[in-house]
Amino acid sequence: MRFQLSLLFALLLFNCKAQNNIITSKDTGKVSINTQPKLVIGIVVDQMRYDYLTRFYDKYGDGGFKRMVNEGFNCKNNHYNYVPTYTGPGHASIYTGTTPKYHGIIANNWYDKFIKEMVYCAEDSNVLAVGSESELERMSPHRMKTTTFSDENRLFTQMKGKTIGISIKDRGAILPAGHSANAAYWFRGKNEGNFITSTYYMKNLPKWVSDFNTSNVSESYLKEWNTLYDINTYTESGNDLNAYEGGFKGKDQAVFPYDLAKLKDQNAGFDIIKGTPYGNSIVADFAIAAIEGEQLGQDTITDVLTVSFSSTDYVGHNFGVNSKEIEDTYLRLDKDIQRLLNTLDSKVGAGEYTVFLTSDHGAVEVPSYLQSHNIPAGYFDKDAFKKQLDSFMAERFKASDLIENISNNQLFFNKKRLKALNISIEEVQDALVQELINYKNIDKVYASKTFQTASFGSGVEALLQNGYNQKRSGDIIMVKDPAVISYSKTGSTHGSGLNYDTHVPLLFFGKGIKKGSTQVKTEIIDIAPTISALLGISFPNGATGDVLEFVVD
């Protein structure tokens, strides 16, 4: 009988081990079964349109994007559910599970109508940079109003689960990591070329970060940027020499190759790395160093690592979405993601971590390129708009100072001046809605009261409402015509509620994730609740997304 019970116990242990880790505590010797991932890694690829996943698919290797698609779950119809589609709001929405209406990051920069000046989503005058003397690097997440799933994991684990955020961009590291992170690190270019942080997190850089900064990794990327493969095989993008790309200062044409060492002095020193695939490579290098330096995923308490690859955005803005430079950047990023996954396999253990990959927004094709193919597109003349608006205000209200700020497709009124002139806000709003709709390249105009008094379930109105924050947004909200941007005639940008900006990849991979795909529409705000459900923790406190049950095993 005793033998039979021992055999049964052994069989049960074997079956458990086939699906879960059997963990023996080093302190107590107690045996337990770990059903949660040791490490959650959130990957955000800045400005990654969904079609970059399919357009370049045949040229990707088997260990990066393809591995996540073939061994994980692919949400093919994933969209942003608000406007504006910018980097700051995107990163905040992914990790909070809600929209700017609630988390408050309404843009990268916005007009603060209380202090009467523009503010940046991650700036914080109450902290100092650590690792740099620059006054421009004083950053924290204090403007974000709600928690992230990484915050909730910290609370759930009694602050024992670590959270580390990493990106080239400060906002790409800080907002995902949340309020309670152990650290967020971003890249300081110029004449420094180092990863830095702020006193919000710590007083001094850890040794592993200092060692990384003194290892000359940044200098190693000041080299030639040429195509990874024969440029003639890059058939998924346009001609290398064309009229739609910006390029670098000091080089007459935006064509391969680019001698970064030669060009760096005319392109803000180490900042030139940001605008090449090597910016993604150095982020991957640093993320791999963080996994080892912070011992992430080395015990039964779940850690969180957020990694944002931002160079894809810099390259897209400079060269456009149809450029050879973009294709090469994604082929190289595929290899960096493979390096990261391989490191996770060896350091954390294959099947012991969970990864999701998405983007903070997409991007429009260069409008001048679209125009060359008779597709409606264009450029918004801000100076002409301002001149026409000023003329109207002077004629209609006999005043030229009633508009305090114009930014992010919004108008902010001078409330003090309106009160002095005994003009109601509603009167000005109604007049401007009727006036501005007649202006060139303006497709829709709404008063802020529309989003305070009505509820929209679909269309651009719903997207605008999800992006409208009563305390931070403006008094008039405008929508431009499709593929009309306020930008240079070269390069791509983003910000709209159209599919080229809202449709982004969403891949889940690793522990607790089913294999498969869906065409069912998912939204960016569904990621945080899904990861929270996987971990068995509280949802971020403002989360409005849904758990994607078909993803979780």
Coordinates of C-alpha atoms in Angstrom, one line a residue:
M1 CA 0.0 0.0 0.0
R2 CA 2.8 2.4 1.0
F3 CA 4.6 1.5 -2.3
Q4 CA 1.4 2.3 -4.3
L5 CA 0.9 5.7 -2.6
S6 CA 4.5 6.5 -3.3
L7 CA 4.1 5.6 -6.9
L8 CA 0.9 7.6 -7.2
F9 CA 2.7 10.7 -5.6
A10 CA 5.5 10.3 -8.1
L11 CA 3.2 10.2 -11.1
L12 CA 1.3 13.3 -9.8
L13 CA 4.6 15.1 -9.5
F14 CA 5.6 14.1 -13.0
N15 CA 2.3 15.3 -14.5
C16 CA 2.7 18.6 -12.6
K17 CA 6.2 19.0 -13.8
A18 CA 5.1 18.6 -17.4
Q19 CA 3.0 21.7 -17.2
N20 CA 4.5 23.8 -14.3
N21 CA 7.7 24.4 -12.4
I22 CA 8.1 22.5 -9.2
I23 CA 10.0 25.0 -7.0
T24 CA 11.9 24.1 -3.8
S25 CA 12.4 27.1 -1.6
K26 CA 16.0 27.7 -0.7
D27 CA 15.0 29.1 2.7
T28 CA 12.4 26.7 3.9
G29 CA 12.8 23.6 1.7
K30 CA 9.0 23.9 0.9
V31 CA 7.9 22.4 -2.4
S32 CA 5.4 24.5 -4.5
I33 CA 4.2 24.7 -8.0
N34 CA 4.8 27.9 -10.0
T35 CA 2.0 28.4 -12.5
Q36 CA 2.8 32.0 -13.4
P37 CA 5.6 33.3 -15.6
K38 CA 8.8 34.3 -13.9
L39 CA 9.1 37.3 -16.1
V40 CA 6.7 39.3 -18.3
I41 CA 8.3 41.3 -21.1
G42 CA 6.3 44.0 -22.9
I43 CA 7.8 44.9 -26.3
V44 CA 6.6 48.1 -28.0
V45 CA 7.9 48.8 -31.5
D46 CA 7.5 52.5 -32.0
Q47 CA 5.5 53.4 -35.2
M48 CA 5.0 49.8 -36.3
R49 CA 2.2 49.5 -38.8
Y50 CA 0.5 46.1 -38.8
D51 CA 1.5 45.5 -42.4
Y52 CA 5.2 45.6 -41.5
L53 CA 4.6 42.2 -40.0
T54 CA 3.2 40.8 -43.2
R55 CA 5.0 42.9 -45.8
F56 CA 8.5 41.8 -44.7
Y57 CA 7.4 38.4 -43.3
D58 CA 9.2 36.3 -45.9
K59 CA 12.5 38.0 -45.2
Y60 CA 12.3 37.6 -41.4
G61 CA 14.3 34.8 -39.8
D62 CA 12.7 32.0 -37.8
G63 CA 13.7 33.2 -34.3
G64 CA 12.2 36.7 -34.1
F65 CA 8.8 37.9 -35.3
K66 CA 8.1 34.6 -37.0
R67 CA 8.7 32.7 -33.8
M68 CA 6.2 34.8 -31.9
V69 CA 3.6 34.4 -34.7
N70 CA 4.1 30.6 -35.2
E71 CA 4.5 29.7 -31.5
G72 CA 2.3 32.4 -30.0
F73 CA -1.0 34.1 -30.6
N74 CA -1.5 36.8 -33.3
C75 CA -4.3 39.3 -33.0
K76 CA -4.5 40.5 -36.6
N77 CA -7.2 43.1 -36.2
N78 CA -5.8 45.1 -33.3
H79 CA -6.5 48.8 -33.1
Y80 CA -6.2 51.9 -31.1
N81 CA -9.5 53.1 -29.9
Y82 CA -8.8 56.8 -29.4
V83 CA -7.2 59.9 -31.0
P84 CA -4.5 61.2 -30.9
T85 CA -2.2 58.3 -31.8
Y86 CA 1.1 59.5 -30.4
T87 CA 4.0 57.9 -28.5
G88 CA 3.2 59.1 -25.0
P89 CA -0.5 58.2 -25.0
G90 CA 0.3 54.9 -26.8
H91 CA 2.7 53.7 -24.2
A92 CA 0.5 54.8 -21.4
S93 CA -2.6 53.1 -22.9
I94 CA -0.9 49.8 -23.5
Y95 CA 0.2 49.4 -19.9
T96 CA -2.7 51.1 -18.1
G97 CA -5.4 49.4 -20.1
T98 CA -7.3 52.6 -20.6
T99 CA -7.3 55.8 -22.8
P100 CA -6.2 59.4 -22.4
K101 CA -9.7 60.2 -21.1
Y102 CA -8.7 58.4 -17.9
H103 CA -4.9 58.1 -17.7
G104 CA -4.4 61.8 -18.7
I105 CA -1.5 61.5 -21.2
I106 CA -3.3 63.3 -24.0
A107 CA -0.3 63.9 -26.2
N108 CA 3.5 63.9 -26.0
N109 CA 3.3 67.7 -25.3
W110 CA 0.2 69.6 -24.5
Y111 CA -1.0 73.0 -23.4
D112 CA -1.6 73.2 -19.6
K113 CA -4.5 75.6 -19.4
F114 CA -3.9 76.2 -15.7
I115 CA -0.3 77.2 -15.8
K116 CA -0.6 78.6 -19.3
E117 CA 2.3 76.8 -20.9
M118 CA 3.2 73.7 -22.9
V119 CA 4.2 70.7 -20.8
Y120 CA 5.9 67.4 -21.7
C121 CA 4.3 64.1 -20.7
A122 CA 7.3 62.8 -18.7
E123 CA 9.0 66.0 -17.5
D124 CA 9.3 66.7 -13.8
S125 CA 11.1 69.7 -12.3
N126 CA 11.1 68.0 -8.9
V127 CA 13.7 65.4 -9.9
L128 CA 17.2 65.5 -11.4
A129 CA 18.9 63.3 -14.0
V130 CA 21.1 60.5 -12.8
G131 CA 24.0 59.6 -15.2
S132 CA 23.8 63.0 -16.9
E133 CA 24.2 66.7 -15.9
S134 CA 21.6 67.8 -18.4
E135 CA 18.7 69.8 -17.2
L136 CA 16.6 68.3 -20.1
E137 CA 16.6 64.8 -18.6
R138 CA 14.5 65.5 -15.4
M139 CA 11.8 62.9 -15.9
S140 CA 9.2 60.9 -14.1
P141 CA 5.7 59.4 -14.6
H142 CA 4.0 61.9 -12.3
R143 CA 1.6 63.2 -15.1
M144 CA 0.1 59.8 -15.7
K145 CA -3.0 59.5 -13.5
T146 CA -3.7 55.8 -13.3
T147 CA -1.7 52.6 -12.5
T148 CA -0.1 50.2 -15.0
F149 CA -0.2 46.4 -14.7
S150 CA 3.4 46.6 -13.7
D151 CA 2.3 48.8 -10.7
E152 CA -0.3 46.3 -9.8
N153 CA 2.2 43.5 -10.0
R154 CA 4.5 45.4 -7.6
L155 CA 1.6 45.9 -5.2
F156 CA 0.5 42.3 -5.4
T157 CA 4.0 40.9 -4.7
Q158 CA 4.6 43.3 -1.8
M159 CA 7.1 45.2 -4.0
K160 CA 9.2 42.0 -4.4
G161 CA 8.5 41.6 -8.1
K162 CA 10.9 44.0 -10.0
T163 CA 9.9 46.4 -12.8
I164 CA 12.5 47.8 -15.2
G165 CA 11.7 50.0 -18.1
I166 CA 14.1 50.5 -21.1
S167 CA 13.9 52.6 -24.2
I168 CA 15.8 55.1 -26.4
K169 CA 13.1 57.6 -25.5
D170 CA 12.5 58.7 -21.9
R171 CA 8.7 58.4 -22.3
G172 CA 9.0 55.0 -23.8
A173 CA 10.8 53.8 -20.7
I174 CA 9.0 55.7 -18.0
L175 CA 5.3 55.4 -18.8
P176 CA 5.2 51.6 -19.3
A177 CA 7.2 51.0 -16.1
G178 CA 4.6 52.9 -14.1
H179 CA 4.8 54.8 -10.8
S180 CA 6.4 52.2 -8.6
A181 CA 9.1 50.9 -10.9
N182 CA 12.5 50.0 -9.6
A183 CA 14.0 51.9 -12.5
A184 CA 13.4 53.3 -16.0
Y185 CA 16.4 53.9 -18.3
W186 CA 16.6 55.9 -21.5
F187 CA 19.4 56.9 -23.9
R188 CA 21.1 60.2 -23.6
G189 CA 22.7 61.0 -27.0
K190 CA 24.4 64.3 -27.8
N191 CA 28.1 64.0 -26.7
E192 CA 27.3 61.4 -24.0
G193 CA 26.0 58.2 -25.5
N194 CA 24.8 56.7 -22.1
F195 CA 21.8 55.2 -20.6
I196 CA 20.5 57.3 -17.7
T197 CA 17.6 57.6 -15.3
S198 CA 16.4 60.2 -12.7
T199 CA 16.3 60.7 -8.9
Y200 CA 12.6 59.6 -9.1
Y201 CA 14.1 56.1 -9.1
M202 CA 17.5 56.3 -7.5
K203 CA 20.5 58.4 -6.5
N204 CA 23.2 56.6 -8.4
L205 CA 23.3 54.2 -11.4
P206 CA 23.8 50.5 -10.5
K207 CA 27.1 49.0 -11.3
W208 CA 25.8 47.0 -14.2
V209 CA 24.5 50.2 -15.9
S210 CA 27.8 52.1 -15.2
D211 CA 29.7 49.1 -16.6
F212 CA 27.5 49.1 -19.7
N213 CA 28.0 52.9 -20.2
T214 CA 31.8 52.6 -20.0
S215 CA 32.0 49.5 -22.3
N216 CA 32.1 51.6 -25.5
V217 CA 29.0 50.0 -26.9
S218 CA 27.7 53.3 -28.1
E219 CA 30.9 54.1 -29.9
S220 CA 30.8 50.7 -31.6
Y221 CA 27.6 51.7 -33.4
L222 CA 29.1 54.8 -34.9
K223 CA 29.9 52.8 -38.1
E224 CA 28.6 52.4 -41.6
W225 CA 24.9 51.7 -42.0
N226 CA 24.4 49.7 -45.2
T227 CA 21.7 47.2 -46.0
L228 CA 21.7 43.9 -44.2
Y229 CA 21.2 42.0 -47.4
D230 CA 21.6 42.9 -51.1
I231 CA 19.6 46.1 -51.6
N232 CA 18.2 44.6 -54.9
T233 CA 16.4 42.0 -52.9
Y234 CA 14.5 44.7 -50.9
T235 CA 11.5 44.5 -53.3
E236 CA 8.9 45.3 -50.6
S237 CA 9.9 49.0 -50.5
G238 CA 10.3 51.8 -53.0
N239 CA 13.4 53.1 -54.8
D240 CA 16.4 54.0 -52.6
L241 CA 16.7 57.4 -54.4
N242 CA 13.4 59.3 -54.4
A243 CA 11.9 62.6 -53.5
Y244 CA 10.1 61.5 -50.3
E245 CA 12.9 61.0 -47.8
G246 CA 14.7 63.4 -45.5
G247 CA 18.1 61.9 -44.7
F248 CA 20.9 63.1 -42.6
K249 CA 22.7 66.5 -42.5
G250 CA 26.1 66.3 -44.3
K251 CA 24.9 63.8 -46.9
D252 CA 23.4 65.1 -50.1
Q253 CA 21.1 62.2 -50.9
A254 CA 19.1 59.9 -48.7
V255 CA 20.7 56.7 -50.1
F256 CA 22.7 53.8 -48.7
P257 CA 25.4 53.6 -47.3
Y258 CA 25.5 56.0 -44.3
D259 CA 28.8 56.7 -42.6
L260 CA 27.6 57.4 -39.1
A261 CA 31.1 58.3 -37.7
K262 CA 31.5 60.9 -40.4
L263 CA 28.0 62.3 -40.1
K264 CA 27.6 62.3 -36.3
D265 CA 29.1 65.8 -35.7
Q266 CA 26.4 67.4 -37.9
N267 CA 23.6 65.2 -36.5
A268 CA 23.8 65.8 -32.7
G269 CA 26.6 63.3 -31.9
F270 CA 25.4 60.1 -30.5
D271 CA 21.8 61.1 -31.3
I272 CA 22.4 59.9 -34.9
I273 CA 22.3 56.3 -33.5
K274 CA 18.6 56.8 -32.6
G275 CA 17.7 57.3 -36.3
T276 CA 19.2 54.0 -37.4
P277 CA 18.6 50.3 -36.7
Y278 CA 21.5 50.5 -34.3
G279 CA 19.4 52.4 -31.8
N280 CA 17.2 49.2 -31.5
S281 CA 20.4 47.1 -31.2
I282 CA 21.7 49.1 -28.3
V283 CA 18.3 48.8 -26.6
A284 CA 18.4 45.1 -27.0
D285 CA 22.0 45.0 -25.7
F286 CA 20.9 47.0 -22.6
A287 CA 17.8 44.9 -22.1
I288 CA 20.0 41.7 -22.1
A289 CA 22.4 43.4 -19.7
A290 CA 19.4 44.3 -17.4
I291 CA 18.1 40.7 -17.4
E292 CA 21.5 39.6 -16.0
G293 CA 22.3 42.7 -13.9
E294 CA 18.9 42.7 -12.2
Q295 CA 18.6 38.9 -12.1
L296 CA 15.1 39.2 -13.7
G297 CA 13.0 36.0 -13.7
Q298 CA 15.3 34.2 -11.3
D299 CA 12.8 33.3 -8.6
T300 CA 9.1 32.4 -8.3
I301 CA 8.0 36.1 -8.0
T302 CA 7.0 37.6 -11.3
D303 CA 9.2 40.5 -12.6
V304 CA 8.3 42.9 -15.4
L305 CA 10.6 44.2 -18.1
T306 CA 9.3 46.8 -20.5
V307 CA 11.3 47.3 -23.7
S308 CA 10.4 50.0 -26.3
F309 CA 12.3 50.0 -29.6
S310 CA 12.1 53.6 -30.7
S311 CA 14.5 53.8 -33.6
T312 CA 11.7 52.5 -35.9
D313 CA 9.9 55.7 -35.2
Y314 CA 12.9 58.0 -35.9
V315 CA 13.6 56.1 -39.2
G316 CA 9.9 56.3 -40.2
H317 CA 9.7 60.0 -39.5
N318 CA 12.9 60.7 -41.5
F319 CA 12.6 58.3 -44.5
G320 CA 8.9 57.4 -44.7
V321 CA 7.0 54.1 -44.4
N322 CA 7.9 52.9 -48.0
S323 CA 11.6 53.4 -47.7
K324 CA 14.5 51.0 -48.1
E325 CA 15.7 52.3 -44.7
I326 CA 12.5 51.2 -43.0
E327 CA 12.7 47.7 -44.6
D328 CA 16.3 47.3 -43.4
T329 CA 15.4 48.6 -40.0
Y330 CA 12.8 45.9 -39.5
L331 CA 15.0 43.1 -40.9
R332 CA 17.6 44.1 -38.4
L333 CA 15.1 44.5 -35.5
D334 CA 13.9 40.9 -36.2
K335 CA 17.4 39.7 -35.4
D336 CA 17.6 41.9 -32.2
I337 CA 14.3 40.4 -31.1
Q338 CA 15.7 36.9 -31.7
R339 CA 18.7 37.8 -29.6
L340 CA 16.4 38.9 -26.8
L341 CA 14.3 35.8 -27.0
N342 CA 17.3 33.5 -27.0
T343 CA 18.6 35.3 -23.9
L344 CA 15.3 34.8 -22.2
D345 CA 15.5 31.1 -23.1
S346 CA 18.9 30.7 -21.5
K347 CA 18.6 33.0 -18.5
V348 CA 15.0 32.6 -17.5
G349 CA 14.1 29.3 -19.2
A350 CA 12.2 28.5 -22.3
G351 CA 8.5 28.4 -21.4
E352 CA 9.0 30.3 -18.2
Y353 CA 8.4 33.8 -19.4
T354 CA 5.6 35.6 -21.2
V355 CA 6.0 38.2 -24.0
F356 CA 3.7 40.5 -25.8
L357 CA 4.6 42.7 -28.7
T358 CA 2.7 45.7 -30.1
S359 CA 3.1 49.3 -31.2
D360 CA 2.2 52.7 -29.9
H361 CA 0.8 53.8 -33.2
G362 CA 1.2 53.3 -37.0
A363 CA 2.1 55.9 -39.6
V364 CA 0.7 57.4 -42.9
E365 CA 2.4 57.0 -46.2
V366 CA 4.2 60.1 -47.3
P367 CA 1.4 62.3 -48.6
S368 CA 3.4 63.6 -51.5
Y369 CA 4.0 60.0 -52.5
L370 CA 0.3 59.2 -52.3
Q371 CA -0.5 62.3 -54.4
S372 CA 1.8 61.1 -57.1
H373 CA -0.5 58.0 -57.3
N374 CA -3.7 60.1 -57.3
I375 CA -4.6 59.0 -53.8
P376 CA -6.2 61.9 -51.8
A377 CA -3.6 63.3 -49.4
G378 CA -2.0 66.6 -48.6
Y379 CA -0.4 69.0 -46.2
F380 CA -2.0 71.4 -43.7
D381 CA -0.8 75.0 -43.8
K382 CA -0.7 76.1 -40.2
D383 CA 0.2 79.6 -41.0
A384 CA -2.6 80.1 -43.4
F385 CA -5.0 78.5 -40.9
K386 CA -3.9 80.9 -38.1
K387 CA -4.2 83.9 -40.4
Q388 CA -7.7 83.0 -41.5
L389 CA -8.8 82.2 -37.9
D390 CA -7.4 85.5 -36.5
S391 CA -9.2 87.4 -39.2
F392 CA -12.5 85.7 -38.3
M393 CA -12.1 86.3 -34.6
A394 CA -11.3 90.0 -35.1
E395 CA -14.4 90.4 -37.3
R396 CA -16.8 88.3 -35.3
F397 CA -15.8 89.1 -31.7
K398 CA -13.8 92.3 -32.2
A399 CA -10.9 90.8 -30.3
S400 CA -7.6 89.1 -31.4
D401 CA -6.7 87.4 -28.1
L402 CA -9.5 85.0 -27.5
I403 CA -7.5 81.9 -28.6
E404 CA -4.8 81.2 -26.1
N405 CA -3.2 78.2 -27.7
I406 CA -3.4 76.0 -30.8
S407 CA -1.9 72.5 -30.5
N408 CA -2.7 68.9 -31.1
N409 CA -5.6 69.9 -33.4
Q410 CA -7.2 71.7 -30.5
L411 CA -8.0 75.3 -29.7
F412 CA -7.7 76.6 -26.1
F413 CA -9.7 79.7 -25.2
N414 CA -8.6 82.6 -23.2
K415 CA -11.3 82.2 -20.5
K416 CA -10.2 85.3 -18.5
R417 CA -10.5 87.5 -21.6
L418 CA -13.9 86.0 -22.6
K419 CA -15.2 86.8 -19.1
A420 CA -13.9 90.4 -19.3
L421 CA -15.7 90.9 -22.6
N422 CA -18.8 89.1 -21.4
I423 CA -18.7 86.5 -24.2
S424 CA -19.8 83.0 -23.3
I425 CA -17.7 80.0 -24.1
E426 CA -20.6 78.4 -25.8
E427 CA -21.1 81.3 -28.1
V428 CA -17.4 81.1 -29.3
Q429 CA -17.6 77.3 -29.6
D430 CA -20.7 77.4 -31.7
A431 CA -19.3 80.1 -34.0
L432 CA -16.0 78.3 -34.5
V433 CA -17.7 75.0 -35.2
Q434 CA -19.6 76.7 -38.0
E435 CA -16.6 78.6 -39.3
L436 CA -13.8 76.1 -39.2
I437 CA -15.6 73.4 -41.1
N438 CA -15.3 75.6 -44.1
Y439 CA -11.5 75.7 -44.0
K440 CA -9.3 73.8 -46.4
N441 CA -8.3 70.2 -45.2
I442 CA -10.5 70.4 -42.1
D443 CA -12.9 67.5 -42.1
K444 CA -14.7 67.7 -38.8
V445 CA -15.0 70.2 -35.9
Y446 CA -16.4 69.6 -32.5
A447 CA -16.9 71.7 -29.3
S448 CA -15.6 70.1 -26.1
K449 CA -19.1 70.2 -24.7
T450 CA -20.1 67.6 -27.3
F451 CA -17.9 65.0 -25.5
Q452 CA -19.1 66.1 -22.1
T453 CA -22.8 65.8 -22.9
A454 CA -23.1 63.0 -25.4
S455 CA -21.8 59.4 -25.6
F456 CA -20.5 57.9 -28.9
G457 CA -20.2 54.2 -29.5
S458 CA -18.5 54.2 -32.9
G459 CA -16.8 56.3 -35.6
V460 CA -14.2 59.0 -35.1
E461 CA -16.5 60.7 -32.5
A462 CA -15.9 57.7 -30.2
L463 CA -12.2 57.8 -30.8
L464 CA -12.1 61.5 -30.0
Q465 CA -14.2 61.0 -26.9
N466 CA -11.8 58.4 -25.6
G467 CA -8.9 60.8 -26.2
Y468 CA -10.7 63.7 -24.6
N469 CA -9.7 64.5 -21.0
Q470 CA -12.0 67.2 -19.5
K471 CA -9.2 68.7 -17.4
R472 CA -6.5 68.7 -20.0
S473 CA -8.0 68.9 -23.4
G474 CA -9.0 72.0 -25.4
D475 CA -12.3 73.8 -26.1
I476 CA -12.4 73.0 -29.9
I477 CA -11.3 69.7 -31.4
M478 CA -10.6 69.4 -35.2
V479 CA -10.1 66.5 -37.5
K480 CA -8.1 66.8 -40.7
D481 CA -8.9 65.1 -44.0
P482 CA -7.5 61.6 -44.5
A483 CA -3.7 61.5 -45.1
V484 CA -3.5 65.3 -44.5
I485 CA -0.7 66.1 -42.1
S486 CA 1.1 69.1 -40.5
Y487 CA 4.6 68.0 -41.5
S488 CA 7.4 68.3 -44.0
K489 CA 7.1 67.1 -47.6
T490 CA 9.5 64.2 -46.7
G491 CA 9.0 61.4 -44.2
S492 CA 6.0 60.0 -42.4
T493 CA 4.1 61.0 -39.3
H494 CA 1.0 59.9 -37.3
G495 CA -1.7 61.0 -34.9
S496 CA -5.0 60.4 -36.6
G497 CA -7.9 57.9 -36.0
L498 CA -7.5 56.4 -39.5
N499 CA -6.5 52.8 -40.0
Y500 CA -2.9 53.6 -41.0
D501 CA -2.4 55.0 -37.5
T502 CA -4.6 52.7 -35.4
H503 CA -3.9 49.3 -36.9
V504 CA -0.9 47.8 -35.1
P505 CA 0.4 44.3 -34.4
L506 CA -0.4 42.4 -31.2
L507 CA 1.5 39.2 -30.5
F508 CA 1.4 37.2 -27.3
F509 CA 4.0 34.5 -26.8
G510 CA 5.2 32.2 -24.0
K511 CA 3.9 30.8 -20.8
G512 CA 0.2 30.8 -20.4
I513 CA -0.5 31.8 -24.0
K514 CA -2.4 29.7 -26.5
K515 CA -1.1 29.2 -30.1
G516 CA -3.3 30.6 -32.8
S517 CA -4.6 33.8 -34.3
T518 CA -7.8 35.8 -34.6
Q519 CA -9.4 38.3 -37.0
V520 CA -11.7 39.4 -34.2
K521 CA -11.2 43.1 -33.4
T522 CA -9.1 43.7 -30.3
E523 CA -8.1 47.0 -28.8
I524 CA -4.9 48.2 -27.4
I525 CA -6.5 48.7 -24.0
D526 CA -7.2 44.9 -23.8
I527 CA -3.5 44.1 -23.2
A528 CA -3.1 45.2 -19.6
P529 CA -6.3 43.4 -18.4
T530 CA -5.2 40.2 -20.2
I531 CA -1.7 40.2 -18.6
S532 CA -3.3 41.0 -15.3
A533 CA -5.7 38.1 -15.6
L534 CA -2.7 35.9 -16.6
L535 CA -0.9 36.9 -13.4
G536 CA -3.9 36.7 -11.2
I537 CA -3.4 40.3 -10.0
S538 CA -5.7 43.4 -9.8
F539 CA -6.4 45.2 -13.0
P540 CA -4.8 48.7 -13.4
N541 CA -7.1 51.0 -11.4
G542 CA -8.4 52.9 -14.5
A543 CA -8.5 49.9 -16.9
T544 CA -11.4 49.9 -19.3
G545 CA -10.3 47.1 -21.7
D546 CA -11.4 43.5 -21.7
V547 CA -9.5 40.3 -21.0
L548 CA -8.8 38.5 -24.3
E549 CA -9.9 35.0 -23.1
F550 CA -9.0 33.3 -26.4
V551 CA -5.4 34.3 -25.9
V552 CA -4.9 32.9 -22.4
D553 CA -4.3 29.2 -22.0

